[in-house]
Amino acid sequence: MSRQRLTKLYMLLVIGGGIPVIVYSVLRLPLERIDLQFLALAIMAIGISSRLTVRIPRVSGHISVSDTFLFLTMLLYGGPAAVLLATAETLCSSLRFSKKEIHIRPLTMVFNCAMMACSTFLTFAIVTVLFGEPTQLRQAELSPVLVVALCTMALVQYVGNCSLAAVYTALKMNEPVWHTWTKYYLWTSITFFAGASAAGITAKLIGTAGFYAVVAMTPIVAIVYFTYRTYLRNIEVMAAAAKAEEVAAHAEQAERHVAELNHYIEEQKRIREQYSQIEKMSALGELASGVAHDFNNTLAGILGRAQLLLEATDPMKIDKGLNIIIKTAKDGAKTVKRIQDFARQRRDHDFQLVDVRQLLLDVGEMTRPRWKNRAEAANIYISMKFNCAVGVTVMGDESELSEVLVNLVFNAVDAMPRGGTLTMAAKETCDAVEISLRDTGTGMSEETRLRVFDPFFTTKDKAGMGLGLAVSYGIIRRHDATVDVESQVGVGTTFRIRLPIPTETGTSQSIATFVNLPGVRSTSAQTRILVVDDEEYVRDLLRDILEKEGCEAVVAEGGHQALSLFEKGNFDAVFTDIGMPDMNGWELSRALRQRNHNIPVAVITGWGEAVGTHDRQAAQVDWVVAKPFDTPQIVEMTREVLRRRNNTPQVGYSAAA
């Protein structure tokens, strides 16, 4: 049974007990003894005592001084009259409080009246059993029996009334009855015992002073009221002070908890940063391990082959060995490019016009063994759809864009373990060409979606390294493109790549490219080129290539030495590295331009593909050549230097202006 229903049941039981008591009191009321004095007493009880009330703290209840008038009525007119007066006084008090303070339900009013009638009737009954008719007590002499009778009257009234009220409050507040009694009603006994004493004295005085004794009782009632109210105020002040201390203690405790929580948050943040750093170092270690493995293989091939060539005499074996060394070195250069893709540092734009529709079809064919043959062998059926109009083109590196799309196709196939549909589409919007790839696979959570391009992040456990999409993102950024990912768990994933619309100017190149045209060496012995590099073997290699072409090569170890040589000699061109300790290549180029605006300047650097157009234009260099370079590249630059010196037209050369 719920607490509300139990409370209502208790109220009905009390009301059921109070109705017979009130009916009995009406039937037993001695009408012959009712006089004007009783009416005056009733008016005083109803009019005065209902206004002299004190609210019980933390409980929707009040106590009044009406007990004095009830005890006096019991001593003068008997129990039935006291019961009816108690009922009437309680009803009037309830009506007054309902209008003045809070609305009281009719059931609560009836319950209050029944409770007061039951407690008053119980007092009358017990006093009658122990001491006889209450009206006879006032005629007896002042003796211990009278004092005990008055105390019994106060005690029974107090216990009966407060017990009924305490049970009601306990049910309503869902607290134990004894706890409710001791907390809210134990200290109200003062009004009952003071009222019984005042009623006993007044009843004795009425015999000699008449009804004026009732008037004399009024100051006593007022003193009891004000004393009790002052007492309650002191209790409330003390309770407020205790509560303030409790609040202060809670506030201090809360401040400690906040400080501890902040410390905990800072500690967690520090731990996360340390863990993130450990993850980065671990990723760097994995990358370094992979790079070391690839370069060791490359260097082993070059070193071993070169050592064999030192002992070889057969020209065919020498040619074959040299070609192997060249191929191995180029493989090492490709490894560097992959690292730059991973680090997202390549900014060269050696792009050509790419047919997007043909690109998508080629990717579909390249990946067919994965999404069709291998999938169907595992009883998985994936359908590939294409949606691209004819004539959609972009500027880019076709092989790199193919690598991006192949990575996306492979990831989509892995995300469809039960099969599905893979759609590749492309369309041209007002400001970009949008290539999309949509699958109907398992989808990704928001956390996975946000980390999908992070290096070494993978959801394939040991089956994946987490580099495919990281490298793809570097390629996309190098194409000045953007990529968006939309995914929903259980629905699928869509990648959208937005590439710039091709302009009429064509490719913007920042890395010099050359066409190896056959012909006679057309350079003159008078061509003087200043070679600047802090690595001796690079300087010697460039000098050998230039001298082989009939040029005079002057070498310098750094920028300051190069400037000193440039001011003393007459040079036709300068070939310089970028990363040098005393003065980098950009600073040297700017210094050269201050001395000669027209001299050709070439930057030959291991950072070639990380050099942007802005850096190149700011330094006003003519060529940027990436290491490792091919000999024909250097040869063609020397020929261009001669053509510029002789003001002859450019042949077989392509570079950014």
GROMACS .gro file of N, CA and C in nm, residues 342-429:
model
  264
  342PHE      N    1   5.323   1.048  -4.614
  342PHE     CA    2   5.278   1.016  -4.478
  342PHE      C    3   5.284   1.141  -4.389
  343ALA      N    4   5.395   1.216  -4.402
  343ALA     CA    5   5.411   1.337  -4.320
  343ALA      C    6   5.335   1.455  -4.377
  344ARG      N    7   5.274   1.437  -4.494
  344ARG     CA    8   5.193   1.541  -4.558
  344ARG      C    9   5.277   1.667  -4.585
  345GLN      N   10   5.403   1.644  -4.634
  345GLN     CA   11   5.494   1.754  -4.659
  345GLN      C   12   5.518   1.781  -4.806
  346ARG      N   13   5.470   1.693  -4.895
  346ARG     CA   14   5.489   1.718  -5.037
  346ARG      C   15   5.393   1.826  -5.085
  347ARG      N   16   5.449   1.927  -5.150
  347ARG     CA   17   5.365   2.037  -5.199
  347ARG      C   18   5.390   2.066  -5.346
  348ASP      N   19   5.458   1.975  -5.413
  348ASP     CA   20   5.479   1.995  -5.556
  348ASP      C   21   5.348   1.970  -5.630
  349HIS      N   22   5.334   2.032  -5.744
  349HIS     CA   23   5.210   2.022  -5.822
  349HIS      C   24   5.243   1.985  -5.967
  350ASP      N   25   5.307   1.870  -5.981
  350ASP     CA   26   5.339   1.821  -6.115
  350ASP      C   27   5.217   1.746  -6.168
  351PHE      N   28   5.110   1.825  -6.197
  351PHE     CA   29   4.980   1.767  -6.229
  351PHE      C   30   4.952   1.772  -6.378
  352GLN      N   31   4.863   1.683  -6.419
  352GLN     CA   32   4.814   1.679  -6.556
  352GLN      C   33   4.662   1.667  -6.553
  353LEU      N   34   4.601   1.690  -6.670
  353LEU     CA   35   4.457   1.680  -6.679
  353LEU      C   36   4.415   1.533  -6.670
  354VAL      N   37   4.321   1.504  -6.578
  354VAL     CA   38   4.278   1.367  -6.553
  354VAL      C   39   4.129   1.355  -6.584
  355ASP      N   40   4.094   1.254  -6.663
  355ASP     CA   41   3.955   1.224  -6.693
  355ASP      C   42   3.897   1.146  -6.574
  356VAL      N   43   3.805   1.207  -6.500
  356VAL     CA   44   3.755   1.147  -6.377
  356VAL      C   45   3.677   1.020  -6.406
  357ARG      N   46   3.596   1.021  -6.512
  357ARG     CA   47   3.516   0.902  -6.543
  357ARG      C   48   3.607   0.783  -6.573
  358GLN      N   49   3.710   0.805  -6.654
  358GLN     CA   50   3.803   0.697  -6.686
  358GLN      C   51   3.880   0.653  -6.561
  359LEU      N   52   3.910   0.751  -6.473
  359LEU     CA   53   3.979   0.719  -6.348
  359LEU      C   54   3.895   0.623  -6.263
  360LEU      N   55   3.765   0.652  -6.251
  360LEU     CA   56   3.678   0.566  -6.171
  360LEU      C   57   3.667   0.427  -6.233
  361LEU      N   58   3.655   0.421  -6.365
  361LEU     CA   59   3.646   0.290  -6.431
  361LEU      C   60   3.774   0.210  -6.413
  362ASP      N   61   3.890   0.278  -6.422
  362ASP     CA   62   4.017   0.209  -6.404
  362ASP      C   63   4.030   0.157  -6.262
  363VAL      N   64   3.989   0.236  -6.165
  363VAL     CA   65   3.996   0.192  -6.025
  363VAL      C   66   3.904   0.071  -6.003
  364GLY      N   67   3.786   0.075  -6.065
  364GLY     CA   68   3.695  -0.038  -6.053
  364GLY      C   69   3.756  -0.166  -6.107
  365GLU      N   70   3.827  -0.154  -6.221
  365GLU     CA   71   3.891  -0.272  -6.280
  365GLU      C   72   4.011  -0.318  -6.196
  366MET      N   73   4.087  -0.221  -6.145
  366MET     CA   74   4.205  -0.257  -6.066
  366MET      C   75   4.165  -0.330  -5.938
  367THR      N   76   4.052  -0.294  -5.881
  367THR     CA   77   4.010  -0.353  -5.754
  367THR      C   78   3.913  -0.470  -5.772
  368ARG      N   79   3.883  -0.504  -5.897
  368ARG     CA   80   3.786  -0.613  -5.920
  368ARG      C   81   3.826  -0.744  -5.851
  369PRO      N   82   3.953  -0.783  -5.853
  369PRO     CA   83   3.987  -0.908  -5.783
  369PRO      C   84   3.951  -0.906  -5.635
  370ARG      N   85   3.948  -0.787  -5.576
  370ARG     CA   86   3.919  -0.777  -5.433
  370ARG      C   87   3.769  -0.776  -5.405
  371TRP      N   88   3.694  -0.692  -5.477
  371TRP     CA   89   3.552  -0.678  -5.443
  371TRP      C   90   3.463  -0.780  -5.516
  372LYS      N   91   3.520  -0.848  -5.616
  372LYS     CA   92   3.438  -0.946  -5.688
  372LYS      C   93   3.492  -1.088  -5.673
  373ASN      N   94   3.611  -1.112  -5.727
  373ASN     CA   95   3.663  -1.249  -5.731
  373ASN      C   96   3.685  -1.307  -5.590
  374ARG      N   97   3.763  -1.238  -5.509
  374ARG     CA   98   3.792  -1.288  -5.376
  374ARG      C   99   3.668  -1.288  -5.289
  375ALA      N  100   3.582  -1.186  -5.304
  375ALA     CA  101   3.460  -1.179  -5.223
  375ALA      C  102   3.365  -1.294  -5.258
  376GLU      N  103   3.346  -1.319  -5.386
  376GLU     CA  104   3.255  -1.427  -5.425
  376GLU      C  105   3.310  -1.563  -5.386
  377ALA      N  106   3.442  -1.577  -5.383
  377ALA     CA  107   3.501  -1.703  -5.337
  377ALA      C  108   3.467  -1.728  -5.190
  378ALA      N  109   3.445  -1.619  -5.114
  378ALA     CA  110   3.407  -1.632  -4.974
  378ALA      C  111   3.255  -1.622  -4.955
  379ASN      N  112   3.181  -1.638  -5.065
  379ASN     CA  113   3.034  -1.633  -5.063
  379ASN      C  114   2.982  -1.495  -5.019
  380ILE      N  115   3.055  -1.391  -5.060
  380ILE     CA  116   3.015  -1.252  -5.033
  380ILE      C  117   2.993  -1.185  -5.168
  381TYR      N  118   2.879  -1.120  -5.184
  381TYR     CA  119   2.843  -1.059  -5.312
  381TYR      C  120   2.835  -0.908  -5.298
  382ILE      N  121   2.922  -0.839  -5.370
  382ILE     CA  122   2.929  -0.693  -5.368
  382ILE      C  123   2.909  -0.643  -5.510
  383SER      N  124   2.818  -0.550  -5.527
  383SER     CA  125   2.794  -0.491  -5.659
  383SER      C  126   2.857  -0.353  -5.665
  384MET      N  127   2.920  -0.323  -5.779
  384MET     CA  128   2.986  -0.195  -5.800
  384MET      C  129   2.903  -0.111  -5.899
  385LYS      N  130   2.872   0.013  -5.859
  385LYS     CA  131   2.796   0.102  -5.945
  385LYS      C  132   2.878   0.227  -5.974
  386PHE      N  133   2.860   0.283  -6.097
  386PHE     CA  134   2.930   0.404  -6.137
  386PHE      C  135   2.828   0.509  -6.179
  387ASN      N  136   2.859   0.632  -6.144
  387ASN     CA  137   2.769   0.742  -6.181
  387ASN      C  138   2.855   0.865  -6.207
  388CYS      N  139   2.894   0.883  -6.331
  388CYS     CA  140   2.979   0.997  -6.366
  388CYS      C  141   2.954   1.035  -6.511
  389ALA      N  142   2.934   1.161  -6.533
  389ALA     CA  143   2.910   1.210  -6.669
  389ALA      C  144   3.041   1.216  -6.747
  390VAL      N  145   3.029   1.217  -6.878
  390VAL     CA  146   3.146   1.227  -6.965
  390VAL      C  147   3.196   1.371  -6.964
  391GLY      N  148   3.328   1.388  -6.961
  391GLY     CA  149   3.386   1.521  -6.971
  391GLY      C  150   3.422   1.585  -6.839
  392VAL      N  151   3.405   1.516  -6.728
  392VAL     CA  152   3.444   1.571  -6.598
  392VAL      C  153   3.594   1.549  -6.580
  393THR      N  154   3.669   1.656  -6.561
  393THR     CA  155   3.815   1.646  -6.550
  393THR      C  156   3.865   1.724  -6.429
  394VAL      N  157   3.984   1.686  -6.382
  394VAL     CA  158   4.052   1.757  -6.273
  394VAL      C  159   4.200   1.763  -6.306
  395MET      N  160   4.271   1.855  -6.242
  395MET     CA  161   4.415   1.860  -6.253
  395MET      C  162   4.474   1.780  -6.137
  396GLY      N  163   4.560   1.682  -6.167
  396GLY     CA  164   4.616   1.604  -6.059
  396GLY      C  165   4.712   1.499  -6.109
  397ASP      N  166   4.764   1.423  -6.014
  397ASP     CA  167   4.850   1.310  -6.044
  397ASP      C  168   4.760   1.186  -6.050
  398GLU      N  169   4.745   1.130  -6.169
  398GLU     CA  170   4.651   1.021  -6.188
  398GLU      C  171   4.685   0.900  -6.101
  399SER      N  172   4.813   0.867  -6.089
  399SER     CA  173   4.851   0.751  -6.009
  399SER      C  174   4.820   0.773  -5.861
  400GLU      N  175   4.842   0.895  -5.813
  400GLU     CA  176   4.814   0.924  -5.672
  400GLU      C  177   4.664   0.922  -5.645
  401LEU      N  178   4.586   0.981  -5.734
  401LEU     CA  179   4.441   0.978  -5.716
  401LEU      C  180   4.388   0.835  -5.722
  402SER      N  181   4.447   0.755  -5.808
  402SER     CA  182   4.409   0.613  -5.813
  402SER      C  183   4.440   0.544  -5.681
  403GLU      N  184   4.556   0.576  -5.624
  403GLU     CA  185   4.594   0.516  -5.495
  403GLU      C  186   4.492   0.551  -5.386
  404VAL      N  187   4.446   0.677  -5.385
  404VAL     CA  188   4.346   0.719  -5.285
  404VAL      C  189   4.218   0.639  -5.302
  405LEU      N  190   4.169   0.631  -5.426
  405LEU     CA  191   4.042   0.562  -5.450
  405LEU      C  192   4.055   0.412  -5.425
  406VAL      N  193   4.169   0.354  -5.458
  406VAL     CA  194   4.189   0.211  -5.431
  406VAL      C  195   4.185   0.185  -5.280
  407ASN      N  196   4.250   0.271  -5.203
  407ASN     CA  197   4.245   0.258  -5.056
  407ASN      C  198   4.101   0.264  -5.006
  408LEU      N  199   4.024   0.358  -5.058
  408LEU     CA  200   3.885   0.372  -5.014
  408LEU      C  201   3.802   0.250  -5.054
  409VAL      N  202   3.826   0.197  -5.173
  409VAL     CA  203   3.752   0.077  -5.217
  409VAL      C  204   3.784  -0.042  -5.127
  410PHE      N  205   3.912  -0.061  -5.096
  410PHE     CA  206   3.952  -0.173  -5.010
  410PHE      C  207   3.890  -0.160  -4.871
  411ASN      N  208   3.889  -0.039  -4.816
  411ASN     CA  209   3.827  -0.019  -4.685
  411ASN      C  210   3.677  -0.045  -4.690
  412ALA      N  211   3.613  -0.004  -4.800
  412ALA     CA  212   3.469  -0.027  -4.814
  412ALA      C  213   3.439  -0.176  -4.823
  413VAL      N  214   3.523  -0.251  -4.894
  413VAL     CA  215   3.503  -0.396  -4.904
  413VAL      C  216   3.517  -0.460  -4.766
  414ASP      N  217   3.616  -0.416  -4.689
  414ASP     CA  218   3.633  -0.470  -4.553
  414ASP      C  219   3.515  -0.435  -4.464
  415ALA      N  220   3.447  -0.324  -4.493
  415ALA     CA  221   3.334  -0.281  -4.410
  415ALA      C  222   3.203  -0.349  -4.450
  416MET      N  223   3.207  -0.435  -4.553
  416MET     CA  224   3.087  -0.507  -4.596
  416MET      C  225   3.110  -0.658  -4.589
  417PRO      N  226   3.124  -0.713  -4.468
  417PRO     CA  227   3.153  -0.858  -4.457
  417PRO      C  228   3.038  -0.945  -4.504
  418ARG      N  229   2.917  -0.891  -4.516
  418ARG     CA  230   2.802  -0.970  -4.564
  418ARG      C  231   2.759  -0.927  -4.704
  419GLY      N  232   2.843  -0.848  -4.769
  419GLY     CA  233   2.809  -0.801  -4.902
  419GLY      C  234   2.737  -0.668  -4.898
  420GLY      N  235   2.708  -0.616  -5.018
  420GLY     CA  236   2.639  -0.487  -5.025
  420GLY      C  237   2.664  -0.421  -5.159
  421THR      N  238   2.647  -0.288  -5.159
  421THR     CA  239   2.661  -0.210  -5.282
  421THR      C  240   2.766  -0.102  -5.261
  422LEU      N  241   2.855  -0.089  -5.359
  422LEU     CA  242   2.959   0.013  -5.356
  422LEU      C  243   2.938   0.104  -5.477
  423THR      N  244   2.920   0.233  -5.448
  423THR     CA  245   2.889   0.328  -5.554
  423THR      C  246   2.999   0.433  -5.563
  424MET      N  247   3.058   0.447  -5.682
  424MET     CA  248   3.155   0.554  -5.709
  424MET      C  249   3.090   0.653  -5.804
  425ALA      N  250   3.093   0.779  -5.766
  425ALA     CA  251   3.026   0.881  -5.846
  425ALA      C  252   3.112   1.006  -5.852
  426ALA      N  253   3.084   1.088  -5.951
  426ALA     CA  254   3.154   1.216  -5.966
  426ALA      C  255   3.061   1.315  -6.033
  427LYS      N  256   3.071   1.439  -5.989
  427LYS     CA  257   2.991   1.545  -6.050
  427LYS      C  258   3.064   1.677  -6.035
  428GLU      N  259   3.031   1.768  -6.124
  428GLU     CA  260   3.092   1.900  -6.121
  428GLU      C  261   2.992   2.000  -6.065
  429THR      N  262   3.031   2.067  -5.956
  429THR     CA  263   2.947   2.170  -5.896
  429THR      C  264   2.997   2.307  -5.941
   0.00000   0.00000   0.00000
